[in-house]
mmCIF file with all atom_site columns, C-alpha atoms in Angstrom:
data_model
loop_
_atom_site.group_PDB
_atom_site.id
_atom_site.type_symbol
_atom_site.label_atom_id
_atom_site.label_alt_id
_atom_site.label_comp_id
_atom_site.label_asym_id
_atom_site.label_entity_id
_atom_site.label_seq_id
_atom_site.pdbx_PDB_ins_code
_atom_site.Cartn_x
_atom_site.Cartn_y
_atom_site.Cartn_z
_atom_site.occupancy
_atom_site.B_iso_or_equiv
_atom_site.pdbx_formal_charge
_atom_site.auth_seq_id
_atom_site.auth_comp_id
_atom_site.auth_asym_id
_atom_site.auth_atom_id
_atom_site.pdbx_PDB_model_num
ATOM 1   C CA . MET A 1 1   ? 88.181  137.683 89.287  1.00 0.00 ? 1   MET A CA 1
ATOM 2   C CA . SER A 1 2   ? 87.325  138.180 85.454  1.00 0.00 ? 2   SER A CA 1
ATOM 3   C CA . ASP A 1 3   ? 84.919  136.718 83.266  1.00 0.00 ? 3   ASP A CA 1
ATOM 4   C CA . MET A 1 4   ? 86.884  133.551 83.917  1.00 0.00 ? 4   MET A CA 1
ATOM 5   C CA . THR A 1 5   ? 83.485  132.442 85.845  1.00 0.00 ? 5   THR A CA 1
ATOM 6   C CA . SER A 1 6   ? 81.733  129.098 84.568  1.00 0.00 ? 6   SER A CA 1
ATOM 7   C CA . THR A 1 7   ? 77.908  129.219 83.480  1.00 0.00 ? 7   THR A CA 1
ATOM 8   C CA . THR A 1 8   ? 77.392  125.814 83.711  1.00 0.00 ? 8   THR A CA 1
ATOM 9   C CA . GLY A 1 9   ? 76.083  125.300 86.810  1.00 0.00 ? 9   GLY A CA 1
ATOM 10  C CA . ALA A 1 10  ? 73.791  128.639 86.177  1.00 0.00 ? 10  ALA A CA 1
ATOM 11  C CA . PRO A 1 11  ? 69.680  128.095 85.549  1.00 0.00 ? 11  PRO A CA 1
ATOM 12  C CA . ARG A 1 12  ? 68.810  127.961 81.747  1.00 0.00 ? 12  ARG A CA 1
ATOM 13  C CA . SER A 1 13  ? 65.247  129.526 80.575  1.00 0.00 ? 13  SER A CA 1
ATOM 14  C CA . PRO A 1 14  ? 63.664  126.734 79.940  1.00 0.00 ? 14  PRO A CA 1
ATOM 15  C CA . GLY A 1 15  ? 64.107  124.938 76.438  1.00 0.00 ? 15  GLY A CA 1
ATOM 16  C CA . ARG A 1 16  ? 65.651  122.612 74.146  1.00 0.00 ? 16  ARG A CA 1
ATOM 17  C CA . PRO A 1 17  ? 67.465  120.035 77.140  1.00 0.00 ? 17  PRO A CA 1
ATOM 18  C CA . ARG A 1 18  ? 71.642  121.025 76.768  1.00 0.00 ? 18  ARG A CA 1
ATOM 19  C CA . SER A 1 19  ? 72.922  117.696 74.746  1.00 0.00 ? 19  SER A CA 1
ATOM 20  C CA . THR A 1 20  ? 75.700  116.367 77.426  1.00 0.00 ? 20  THR A CA 1
ATOM 21  C CA . ARG A 1 21  ? 77.919  115.614 73.864  1.00 0.00 ? 21  ARG A CA 1
ATOM 22  C CA . ALA A 1 22  ? 78.251  119.121 72.039  1.00 0.00 ? 22  ALA A CA 1
ATOM 23  C CA . ASP A 1 23  ? 79.379  120.174 76.335  1.00 0.00 ? 23  ASP A CA 1
ATOM 24  C CA . GLU A 1 24  ? 82.070  116.921 76.190  1.00 0.00 ? 24  GLU A CA 1
ATOM 25  C CA . ALA A 1 25  ? 83.164  117.516 72.265  1.00 0.00 ? 25  ALA A CA 1
ATOM 26  C CA . ILE A 1 26  ? 84.060  121.567 73.257  1.00 0.00 ? 26  ILE A CA 1
ATOM 27  C CA . VAL A 1 27  ? 85.668  121.324 76.350  1.00 0.00 ? 27  VAL A CA 1
ATOM 28  C CA . GLU A 1 28  ? 87.546  118.188 74.352  1.00 0.00 ? 28  GLU A CA 1
ATOM 29  C CA . ALA A 1 29  ? 88.303  119.963 71.787  1.00 0.00 ? 29  ALA A CA 1
ATOM 30  C CA . ALA A 1 30  ? 89.509  123.141 73.889  1.00 0.00 ? 30  ALA A CA 1
ATOM 31  C CA . LEU A 1 31  ? 91.526  120.824 75.668  1.00 0.00 ? 31  LEU A CA 1
ATOM 32  C CA . ASP A 1 32  ? 92.867  119.156 72.535  1.00 0.00 ? 32  ASP A CA 1
ATOM 33  C CA . LEU A 1 33  ? 94.223  122.315 70.890  1.00 0.00 ? 33  LEU A CA 1
ATOM 34  C CA . LEU A 1 34  ? 95.799  123.419 73.879  1.00 0.00 ? 34  LEU A CA 1
ATOM 35  C CA . ALA A 1 35  ? 98.089  119.914 73.735  1.00 0.00 ? 35  ALA A CA 1
ATOM 36  C CA . GLU A 1 36  ? 98.746  120.642 70.059  1.00 0.00 ? 36  GLU A CA 1
ATOM 37  C CA . GLY A 1 37  ? 100.687 124.074 71.268  1.00 0.00 ? 37  GLY A CA 1
ATOM 38  C CA . SER A 1 38  ? 98.079  126.318 70.822  1.00 0.00 ? 38  SER A CA 1
ATOM 39  C CA . THR A 1 39  ? 98.135  129.106 73.879  1.00 0.00 ? 39  THR A CA 1
ATOM 40  C CA . LEU A 1 40  ? 95.704  130.360 75.738  1.00 0.00 ? 40  LEU A CA 1
ATOM 41  C CA . GLU A 1 41  ? 95.952  134.391 74.426  1.00 0.00 ? 41  GLU A CA 1
ATOM 42  C CA . ALA A 1 42  ? 95.790  131.988 70.596  1.00 0.00 ? 42  ALA A CA 1
ATOM 43  C CA . LEU A 1 43  ? 93.025  130.351 71.481  1.00 0.00 ? 43  LEU A CA 1
ATOM 44  C CA . SER A 1 44  ? 89.961  131.335 69.163  1.00 0.00 ? 44  SER A CA 1
ATOM 45  C CA . ILE A 1 45  ? 86.070  129.936 70.259  1.00 0.00 ? 45  ILE A CA 1
ATOM 46  C CA . GLU A 1 46  ? 86.057  130.006 66.239  1.00 0.00 ? 46  GLU A CA 1
ATOM 47  C CA . ALA A 1 47  ? 88.336  127.485 66.702  1.00 0.00 ? 47  ALA A CA 1
ATOM 48  C CA . ILE A 1 48  ? 86.819  125.160 68.933  1.00 0.00 ? 48  ILE A CA 1
ATOM 49  C CA . ALA A 1 49  ? 83.841  125.077 67.516  1.00 0.00 ? 49  ALA A CA 1
ATOM 50  C CA . ALA A 1 50  ? 85.304  123.830 63.865  1.00 0.00 ? 50  ALA A CA 1
ATOM 51  C CA . ARG A 1 51  ? 87.272  121.367 65.765  1.00 0.00 ? 51  ARG A CA 1
ATOM 52  C CA . ALA A 1 52  ? 83.915  119.888 67.670  1.00 0.00 ? 52  ALA A CA 1
ATOM 53  C CA . GLY A 1 53  ? 81.866  120.051 65.116  1.00 0.00 ? 53  GLY A CA 1
ATOM 54  C CA . VAL A 1 54  ? 79.624  122.643 66.287  1.00 0.00 ? 54  VAL A CA 1
ATOM 55  C CA . GLY A 1 55  ? 78.450  126.090 66.566  1.00 0.00 ? 55  GLY A CA 1
ATOM 56  C CA . LYS A 1 56  ? 79.865  128.911 67.777  1.00 0.00 ? 56  LYS A CA 1
ATOM 57  C CA . ALA A 1 57  ? 76.274  129.769 68.508  1.00 0.00 ? 57  ALA A CA 1
ATOM 58  C CA . THR A 1 58  ? 76.420  126.434 70.474  1.00 0.00 ? 58  THR A CA 1
ATOM 59  C CA . ILE A 1 59  ? 79.769  127.697 72.836  1.00 0.00 ? 59  ILE A CA 1
ATOM 60  C CA . TYR A 1 60  ? 77.640  130.482 73.612  1.00 0.00 ? 60  TYR A CA 1
ATOM 61  C CA . ARG A 1 61  ? 74.444  129.366 74.817  1.00 0.00 ? 61  ARG A CA 1
ATOM 62  C CA . ARG A 1 62  ? 76.637  127.658 77.370  1.00 0.00 ? 62  ARG A CA 1
ATOM 63  C CA . TRP A 1 63  ? 79.435  129.391 78.429  1.00 0.00 ? 63  TRP A CA 1
ATOM 64  C CA . SER A 1 64  ? 79.666  133.526 78.025  1.00 0.00 ? 64  SER A CA 1
ATOM 65  C CA . GLY A 1 65  ? 83.451  133.771 76.486  1.00 0.00 ? 65  GLY A CA 1
ATOM 66  C CA . LYS A 1 66  ? 86.880  131.984 75.955  1.00 0.00 ? 66  LYS A CA 1
ATOM 67  C CA . GLU A 1 67  ? 88.218  132.514 79.490  1.00 0.00 ? 67  GLU A CA 1
ATOM 68  C CA . ALA A 1 68  ? 84.747  130.352 80.844  1.00 0.00 ? 68  ALA A CA 1
ATOM 69  C CA . LEU A 1 69  ? 85.096  127.665 78.273  1.00 0.00 ? 69  LEU A CA 1
ATOM 70  C CA . LEU A 1 70  ? 89.087  127.474 79.444  1.00 0.00 ? 70  LEU A CA 1
ATOM 71  C CA . LEU A 1 71  ? 88.971  127.259 83.184  1.00 0.00 ? 71  LEU A CA 1
ATOM 72  C CA . ASP A 1 72  ? 85.680  124.723 82.935  1.00 0.00 ? 72  ASP A CA 1
ATOM 73  C CA . ALA A 1 73  ? 88.140  122.601 80.490  1.00 0.00 ? 73  ALA A CA 1
ATOM 74  C CA . LEU A 1 74  ? 91.669  123.454 82.867  1.00 0.00 ? 74  LEU A CA 1
ATOM 75  C CA . ARG A 1 75  ? 89.196  122.308 85.766  1.00 0.00 ? 75  ARG A CA 1
ATOM 76  C CA . ARG A 1 76  ? 87.680  118.838 84.148  1.00 0.00 ? 76  ARG A CA 1
ATOM 77  C CA . LEU A 1 77  ? 91.848  118.255 83.082  1.00 0.00 ? 77  LEU A CA 1
ATOM 78  C CA . LYS A 1 78  ? 92.982  118.662 86.960  1.00 0.00 ? 78  LYS A CA 1
ATOM 79  C CA . GLY A 1 79  ? 90.298  116.080 87.999  1.00 0.00 ? 79  GLY A CA 1
ATOM 80  C CA . VAL A 1 80  ? 88.473  116.453 91.189  1.00 0.00 ? 80  VAL A CA 1
ATOM 81  C CA . PRO A 1 81  ? 91.283  116.577 94.600  1.00 0.00 ? 81  PRO A CA 1
ATOM 82  C CA . PRO A 1 82  ? 91.071  114.135 96.535  1.00 0.00 ? 82  PRO A CA 1
ATOM 83  C CA . ARG A 1 83  ? 89.109  114.103 100.087 1.00 0.00 ? 83  ARG A CA 1
ATOM 84  C CA . PRO A 1 84  ? 91.771  113.406 102.867 1.00 0.00 ? 84  PRO A CA 1
ATOM 85  C CA . ALA A 1 85  ? 90.177  111.206 105.519 1.00 0.00 ? 85  ALA A CA 1
ATOM 86  C CA . GLY A 1 86  ? 91.050  113.036 108.822 1.00 0.00 ? 86  GLY A CA 1
ATOM 87  C CA . ARG A 1 87  ? 92.707  110.401 110.668 1.00 0.00 ? 87  ARG A CA 1
ATOM 88  C CA . SER A 1 88  ? 96.350  111.010 110.545 1.00 0.00 ? 88  SER A CA 1
ATOM 89  C CA . VAL A 1 89  ? 97.497  113.343 109.590 1.00 0.00 ? 89  VAL A CA 1
ATOM 90  C CA . ARG A 1 90  ? 100.591 111.264 107.872 1.00 0.00 ? 90  ARG A CA 1
ATOM 91  C CA . ASP A 1 91  ? 98.046  109.884 105.788 1.00 0.00 ? 91  ASP A CA 1
ATOM 92  C CA . ASP A 1 92  ? 96.040  112.963 105.134 1.00 0.00 ? 92  ASP A CA 1
ATOM 93  C CA . LEU A 1 93  ? 99.453  115.118 103.648 1.00 0.00 ? 93  LEU A CA 1
ATOM 94  C CA . VAL A 1 94  ? 101.010 111.934 101.901 1.00 0.00 ? 94  VAL A CA 1
ATOM 95  C CA . LEU A 1 95  ? 97.694  111.061 99.872  1.00 0.00 ? 95  LEU A CA 1
ATOM 96  C CA . LEU A 1 96  ? 97.590  115.606 98.666  1.00 0.00 ? 96  LEU A CA 1
ATOM 97  C CA . VAL A 1 97  ? 101.275 115.296 97.846  1.00 0.00 ? 97  VAL A CA 1
ATOM 98  C CA . GLY A 1 98  ? 100.689 112.626 96.226  1.00 0.00 ? 98  GLY A CA 1
ATOM 99  C CA . ALA A 1 99  ? 98.468  114.669 94.374  1.00 0.00 ? 99  ALA A CA 1
ATOM 100 C CA . VAL A 1 100 ? 100.097 117.080 93.191  1.00 0.00 ? 100 VAL A CA 1
ATOM 101 C CA . GLY A 1 101 ? 100.946 117.382 89.719  1.00 0.00 ? 101 GLY A CA 1
ATOM 102 C CA . GLN A 1 102 ? 99.484  114.149 88.843  1.00 0.00 ? 102 GLN A CA 1
ATOM 103 C CA . HIS A 1 103 ? 96.929  113.744 85.802  1.00 0.00 ? 103 HIS A CA 1
ATOM 104 C CA . THR A 1 104 ? 94.538  110.788 84.816  1.00 0.00 ? 104 THR A CA 1
ATOM 105 C CA . ASP A 1 105 ? 95.023  112.653 81.521  1.00 0.00 ? 105 ASP A CA 1
ATOM 106 C CA . PRO A 1 106 ? 97.850  112.293 78.560  1.00 0.00 ? 106 PRO A CA 1
ATOM 107 C CA . ARG A 1 107 ? 97.631  115.914 77.100  1.00 0.00 ? 107 ARG A CA 1
ATOM 108 C CA . ALA A 1 108 ? 98.007  117.217 80.608  1.00 0.00 ? 108 ALA A CA 1
ATOM 109 C CA . ARG A 1 109 ? 102.346 116.439 80.388  1.00 0.00 ? 109 ARG A CA 1
ATOM 110 C CA . LYS A 1 110 ? 102.071 119.688 77.597  1.00 0.00 ? 110 LYS A CA 1
ATOM 111 C CA . ILE A 1 111 ? 98.763  121.683 78.584  1.00 0.00 ? 111 ILE A CA 1
ATOM 112 C CA . MET A 1 112 ? 100.230 121.666 82.098  1.00 0.00 ? 112 MET A CA 1
ATOM 113 C CA . PRO A 1 113 ? 104.095 122.775 81.798  1.00 0.00 ? 113 PRO A CA 1
ATOM 114 C CA . CYS A 1 114 ? 102.865 125.647 78.932  1.00 0.00 ? 114 CYS A CA 1
ATOM 115 C CA . LEU A 1 115 ? 100.974 127.749 81.266  1.00 0.00 ? 115 LEU A CA 1
ATOM 116 C CA . VAL A 1 116 ? 103.338 129.607 83.234  1.00 0.00 ? 116 VAL A CA 1
ATOM 117 C CA . PRO A 1 117 ? 104.413 131.561 81.844  1.00 0.00 ? 117 PRO A CA 1
ATOM 118 C CA . GLU A 1 118 ? 100.779 132.445 80.745  1.00 0.00 ? 118 GLU A CA 1
ATOM 119 C CA . VAL A 1 119 ? 99.169  132.814 84.535  1.00 0.00 ? 119 VAL A CA 1
ATOM 120 C CA . SER A 1 120 ? 102.143 135.505 85.452  1.00 0.00 ? 120 SER A CA 1
ATOM 121 C CA . ARG A 1 121 ? 101.443 137.401 81.788  1.00 0.00 ? 121 ARG A CA 1
ATOM 122 C CA . SER A 1 122 ? 98.022  137.089 83.012  1.00 0.00 ? 122 SER A CA 1
ATOM 123 C CA . SER A 1 123 ? 95.915  138.484 86.017  1.00 0.00 ? 123 SER A CA 1
ATOM 124 C CA . ALA A 1 124 ? 92.223  136.912 84.592  1.00 0.00 ? 124 ALA A CA 1
ATOM 125 C CA . HIS A 1 125 ? 94.713  133.537 84.055  1.00 0.00 ? 125 HIS A CA 1
ATOM 126 C CA . ARG A 1 126 ? 96.187  134.059 87.078  1.00 0.00 ? 126 ARG A CA 1
ATOM 127 C CA . GLN A 1 127 ? 92.698  134.713 88.751  1.00 0.00 ? 127 GLN A CA 1
ATOM 128 C CA . ALA A 1 128 ? 91.748  131.220 86.912  1.00 0.00 ? 128 ALA A CA 1
ATOM 129 C CA . TYR A 1 129 ? 94.614  129.418 88.284  1.00 0.00 ? 129 TYR A CA 1
ATOM 130 C CA . GLU A 1 130 ? 94.120  129.999 91.701  1.00 0.00 ? 130 GLU A CA 1
ATOM 131 C CA . ALA A 1 131 ? 90.534  129.315 91.786  1.00 0.00 ? 131 ALA A CA 1
ATOM 132 C CA . ILE A 1 132 ? 91.818  125.510 90.299  1.00 0.00 ? 132 ILE A CA 1
ATOM 133 C CA . ILE A 1 133 ? 94.030  125.026 91.880  1.00 0.00 ? 133 ILE A CA 1
ATOM 134 C CA . GLU A 1 134 ? 92.825  126.752 95.135  1.00 0.00 ? 134 GLU A CA 1
ATOM 135 C CA . PRO A 1 135 ? 90.268  123.788 97.049  1.00 0.00 ? 135 PRO A CA 1
ATOM 136 C CA . ARG A 1 136 ? 93.266  122.077 97.310  1.00 0.00 ? 136 ARG A CA 1
ATOM 137 C CA . ARG A 1 137 ? 95.409  124.334 99.360  1.00 0.00 ? 137 ARG A CA 1
ATOM 138 C CA . GLN A 1 138 ? 91.929  124.566 101.243 1.00 0.00 ? 138 GLN A CA 1
ATOM 139 C CA . ALA A 1 139 ? 92.055  120.659 101.648 1.00 0.00 ? 139 ALA A CA 1
ATOM 140 C CA . MET A 1 140 ? 96.107  120.445 103.149 1.00 0.00 ? 140 MET A CA 1
ATOM 141 C CA . ARG A 1 141 ? 95.178  123.656 104.858 1.00 0.00 ? 141 ARG A CA 1
ATOM 142 C CA . GLU A 1 142 ? 92.674  121.986 107.198 1.00 0.00 ? 142 GLU A CA 1
ATOM 143 C CA . VAL A 1 143 ? 94.963  118.700 107.336 1.00 0.00 ? 143 VAL A CA 1
ATOM 144 C CA . LEU A 1 144 ? 97.513  121.102 108.822 1.00 0.00 ? 144 LEU A CA 1
ATOM 145 C CA . ARG A 1 145 ? 95.269  123.203 111.026 1.00 0.00 ? 145 ARG A CA 1
ATOM 146 C CA . ARG A 1 146 ? 94.033  120.416 112.219 1.00 0.00 ? 146 ARG A CA 1
ATOM 147 C CA . ALA A 1 147 ? 97.395  118.623 113.664 1.00 0.00 ? 147 ALA A CA 1
ATOM 148 C CA . VAL A 1 148 ? 97.709  122.361 114.971 1.00 0.00 ? 148 VAL A CA 1
ATOM 149 C CA . ASP A 1 149 ? 95.145  121.951 117.078 1.00 0.00 ? 149 ASP A CA 1
ATOM 150 C CA . GLY A 1 150 ? 95.604  118.125 118.056 1.00 0.00 ? 150 GLY A CA 1
ATOM 151 C CA . GLY A 1 151 ? 98.862  119.449 119.203 1.00 0.00 ? 151 GLY A CA 1
ATOM 152 C CA . GLU A 1 152 ? 100.157 117.174 116.892 1.00 0.00 ? 152 GLU A CA 1
ATOM 153 C CA . LEU A 1 153 ? 102.323 120.180 114.663 1.00 0.00 ? 153 LEU A CA 1
ATOM 154 C CA . ARG A 1 154 ? 103.834 123.163 116.650 1.00 0.00 ? 154 ARG A CA 1
ATOM 155 C CA . ALA A 1 155 ? 101.563 125.836 117.196 1.00 0.00 ? 155 ALA A CA 1
ATOM 156 C CA . ASP A 1 156 ? 103.187 128.563 116.110 1.00 0.00 ? 156 ASP A CA 1
ATOM 157 C CA . LEU A 1 157 ? 103.084 126.836 112.324 1.00 0.00 ? 157 LEU A CA 1
ATOM 158 C CA . ASP A 1 158 ? 102.996 129.462 109.490 1.00 0.00 ? 158 ASP A CA 1
ATOM 159 C CA . ILE A 1 159 ? 100.473 127.136 107.337 1.00 0.00 ? 159 ILE A CA 1
ATOM 160 C CA . GLU A 1 160 ? 101.039 129.083 104.157 1.00 0.00 ? 160 GLU A CA 1
ATOM 161 C CA . VAL A 1 161 ? 104.704 128.189 104.351 1.00 0.00 ? 161 VAL A CA 1
ATOM 162 C CA . ALA A 1 162 ? 104.064 124.953 104.915 1.00 0.00 ? 162 ALA A CA 1
ATOM 163 C CA . MET A 1 163 ? 101.921 123.998 102.428 1.00 0.00 ? 163 MET A CA 1
ATOM 164 C CA . ALA A 1 164 ? 105.118 124.867 100.236 1.00 0.00 ? 164 ALA A CA 1
ATOM 165 C CA . LEU A 1 165 ? 107.347 123.435 101.433 1.00 0.00 ? 165 LEU A CA 1
ATOM 166 C CA . LEU A 1 166 ? 104.752 120.276 101.260 1.00 0.00 ? 166 LEU A CA 1
ATOM 167 C CA . THR A 1 167 ? 104.361 120.768 97.584  1.00 0.00 ? 167 THR A CA 1
ATOM 168 C CA . ALA A 1 168 ? 107.071 122.875 95.410  1.00 0.00 ? 168 ALA A CA 1
ATOM 169 C CA . PRO A 1 169 ? 109.565 119.657 95.694  1.00 0.00 ? 169 PRO A CA 1
ATOM 170 C CA . MET A 1 170 ? 106.377 116.891 94.149  1.00 0.00 ? 170 MET A CA 1
ATOM 171 C CA . LEU A 1 171 ? 105.812 119.688 91.859  1.00 0.00 ? 171 LEU A CA 1
ATOM 172 C CA . ALA A 1 172 ? 109.972 120.595 90.752  1.00 0.00 ? 172 ALA A CA 1
ATOM 173 C CA . GLN A 1 173 ? 109.841 116.632 89.569  1.00 0.00 ? 173 GLN A CA 1
ATOM 174 C CA . ARG A 1 174 ? 106.056 115.814 88.396  1.00 0.00 ? 174 ARG A CA 1
ATOM 175 C CA . MET A 1 175 ? 106.175 119.039 86.195  1.00 0.00 ? 175 MET A CA 1
ATOM 176 C CA . LEU A 1 176 ? 110.701 119.675 85.411  1.00 0.00 ? 176 LEU A CA 1
ATOM 177 C CA . HIS A 1 177 ? 111.944 116.292 86.401  1.00 0.00 ? 177 HIS A CA 1
ATOM 178 C CA . TRP A 1 178 ? 114.044 117.312 88.909  1.00 0.00 ? 178 TRP A CA 1
ATOM 179 C CA . HIS A 1 179 ? 115.876 114.733 89.615  1.00 0.00 ? 179 HIS A CA 1
ATOM 180 C CA . THR A 1 180 ? 115.372 111.007 88.161  1.00 0.00 ? 180 THR A CA 1
ATOM 181 C CA . GLU A 1 181 ? 116.859 108.897 90.138  1.00 0.00 ? 181 GLU A CA 1
ATOM 182 C CA . LEU A 1 182 ? 113.343 109.974 92.551  1.00 0.00 ? 182 LEU A CA 1
ATOM 183 C CA . ASP A 1 183 ? 110.953 107.579 92.794  1.00 0.00 ? 183 ASP A CA 1
ATOM 184 C CA . GLU A 1 184 ? 107.825 109.116 92.197  1.00 0.00 ? 184 GLU A CA 1
ATOM 185 C CA . ARG A 1 185 ? 106.127 106.379 93.350  1.00 0.00 ? 185 ARG A CA 1
ATOM 186 C CA . ILE A 1 186 ? 106.922 106.802 96.927  1.00 0.00 ? 186 ILE A CA 1
ATOM 187 C CA . LEU A 1 187 ? 108.850 110.764 97.099  1.00 0.00 ? 187 LEU A CA 1
ATOM 188 C CA . PRO A 1 188 ? 104.695 111.829 98.632  1.00 0.00 ? 188 PRO A CA 1
ATOM 189 C CA . GLU A 1 189 ? 105.648 109.382 101.901 1.00 0.00 ? 189 GLU A CA 1
ATOM 190 C CA . ARG A 1 190 ? 109.554 111.013 101.282 1.00 0.00 ? 190 ARG A CA 1
ATOM 191 C CA . ILE A 1 191 ? 108.526 114.691 100.833 1.00 0.00 ? 191 ILE A CA 1
ATOM 192 C CA . VAL A 1 192 ? 105.682 114.149 103.704 1.00 0.00 ? 192 VAL A CA 1
ATOM 193 C CA . ASP A 1 193 ? 108.450 113.487 106.348 1.00 0.00 ? 193 ASP A CA 1
ATOM 194 C CA . ALA A 1 194 ? 111.038 114.959 106.237 1.00 0.00 ? 194 ALA A CA 1
ATOM 195 C CA . VAL A 1 195 ? 108.098 118.080 106.484 1.00 0.00 ? 195 VAL A CA 1
ATOM 196 C CA . LEU A 1 196 ? 106.722 117.066 109.124 1.00 0.00 ? 196 LEU A CA 1
ATOM 197 C CA . ASP A 1 197 ? 109.718 116.087 111.288 1.00 0.00 ? 197 ASP A CA 1
ATOM 198 C CA . GLY A 1 198 ? 111.126 120.000 111.474 1.00 0.00 ? 198 GLY A CA 1
ATOM 199 C CA . LEU A 1 199 ? 106.782 121.267 111.694 1.00 0.00 ? 199 LEU A CA 1
ATOM 200 C CA . ARG A 1 200 ? 106.411 118.552 114.549 1.00 0.00 ? 200 ARG A CA 1
ATOM 201 C CA . ALA A 1 201 ? 105.561 119.629 117.817 1.00 0.00 ? 201 ALA A CA 1
ATOM 202 C CA . ARG A 1 202 ? 107.962 119.594 120.571 1.00 0.00 ? 202 ARG A CA 1
#
């Protein structure tokens, strides 16, 4: 992976404690600038520092560079992935599919669609995207594998294809508003039921 590795969890040398308020202001500034239309390429440490009201050195003490900062900012935007309870493959999948493309932060609707061309153009940005969504993919893999091992789903199931079948419709609806008559409140259940019908062991 490129330098898009967060430094926020790295051990720090003794000295003045880091300001949580400054961390928050920097991340919020990066997200605000992206929501206002700045591309990942055009966004600069100088602009983020000016918006956050801090010096560039303050940012560099916390992150190795712009890429690491943006990775943390986008992780914040995506939020914590849901944790399946493990009691029902259907319920677990409905929970995970319902989280696809769902954000509580209103800036996400402006930022996330704009990342698609950036991810296509840059291998570094692609790696950052993968780092953000891989925990969500892994959670769905584990649910599907558990169902295969338990005999609920077909033994020859292609798990990666099944994941694509489950996530793509929800993503298309939430990001592209593909069909205005689809009710997003019940769409995860409808998707899961339709896909599971073809995946169940016979």
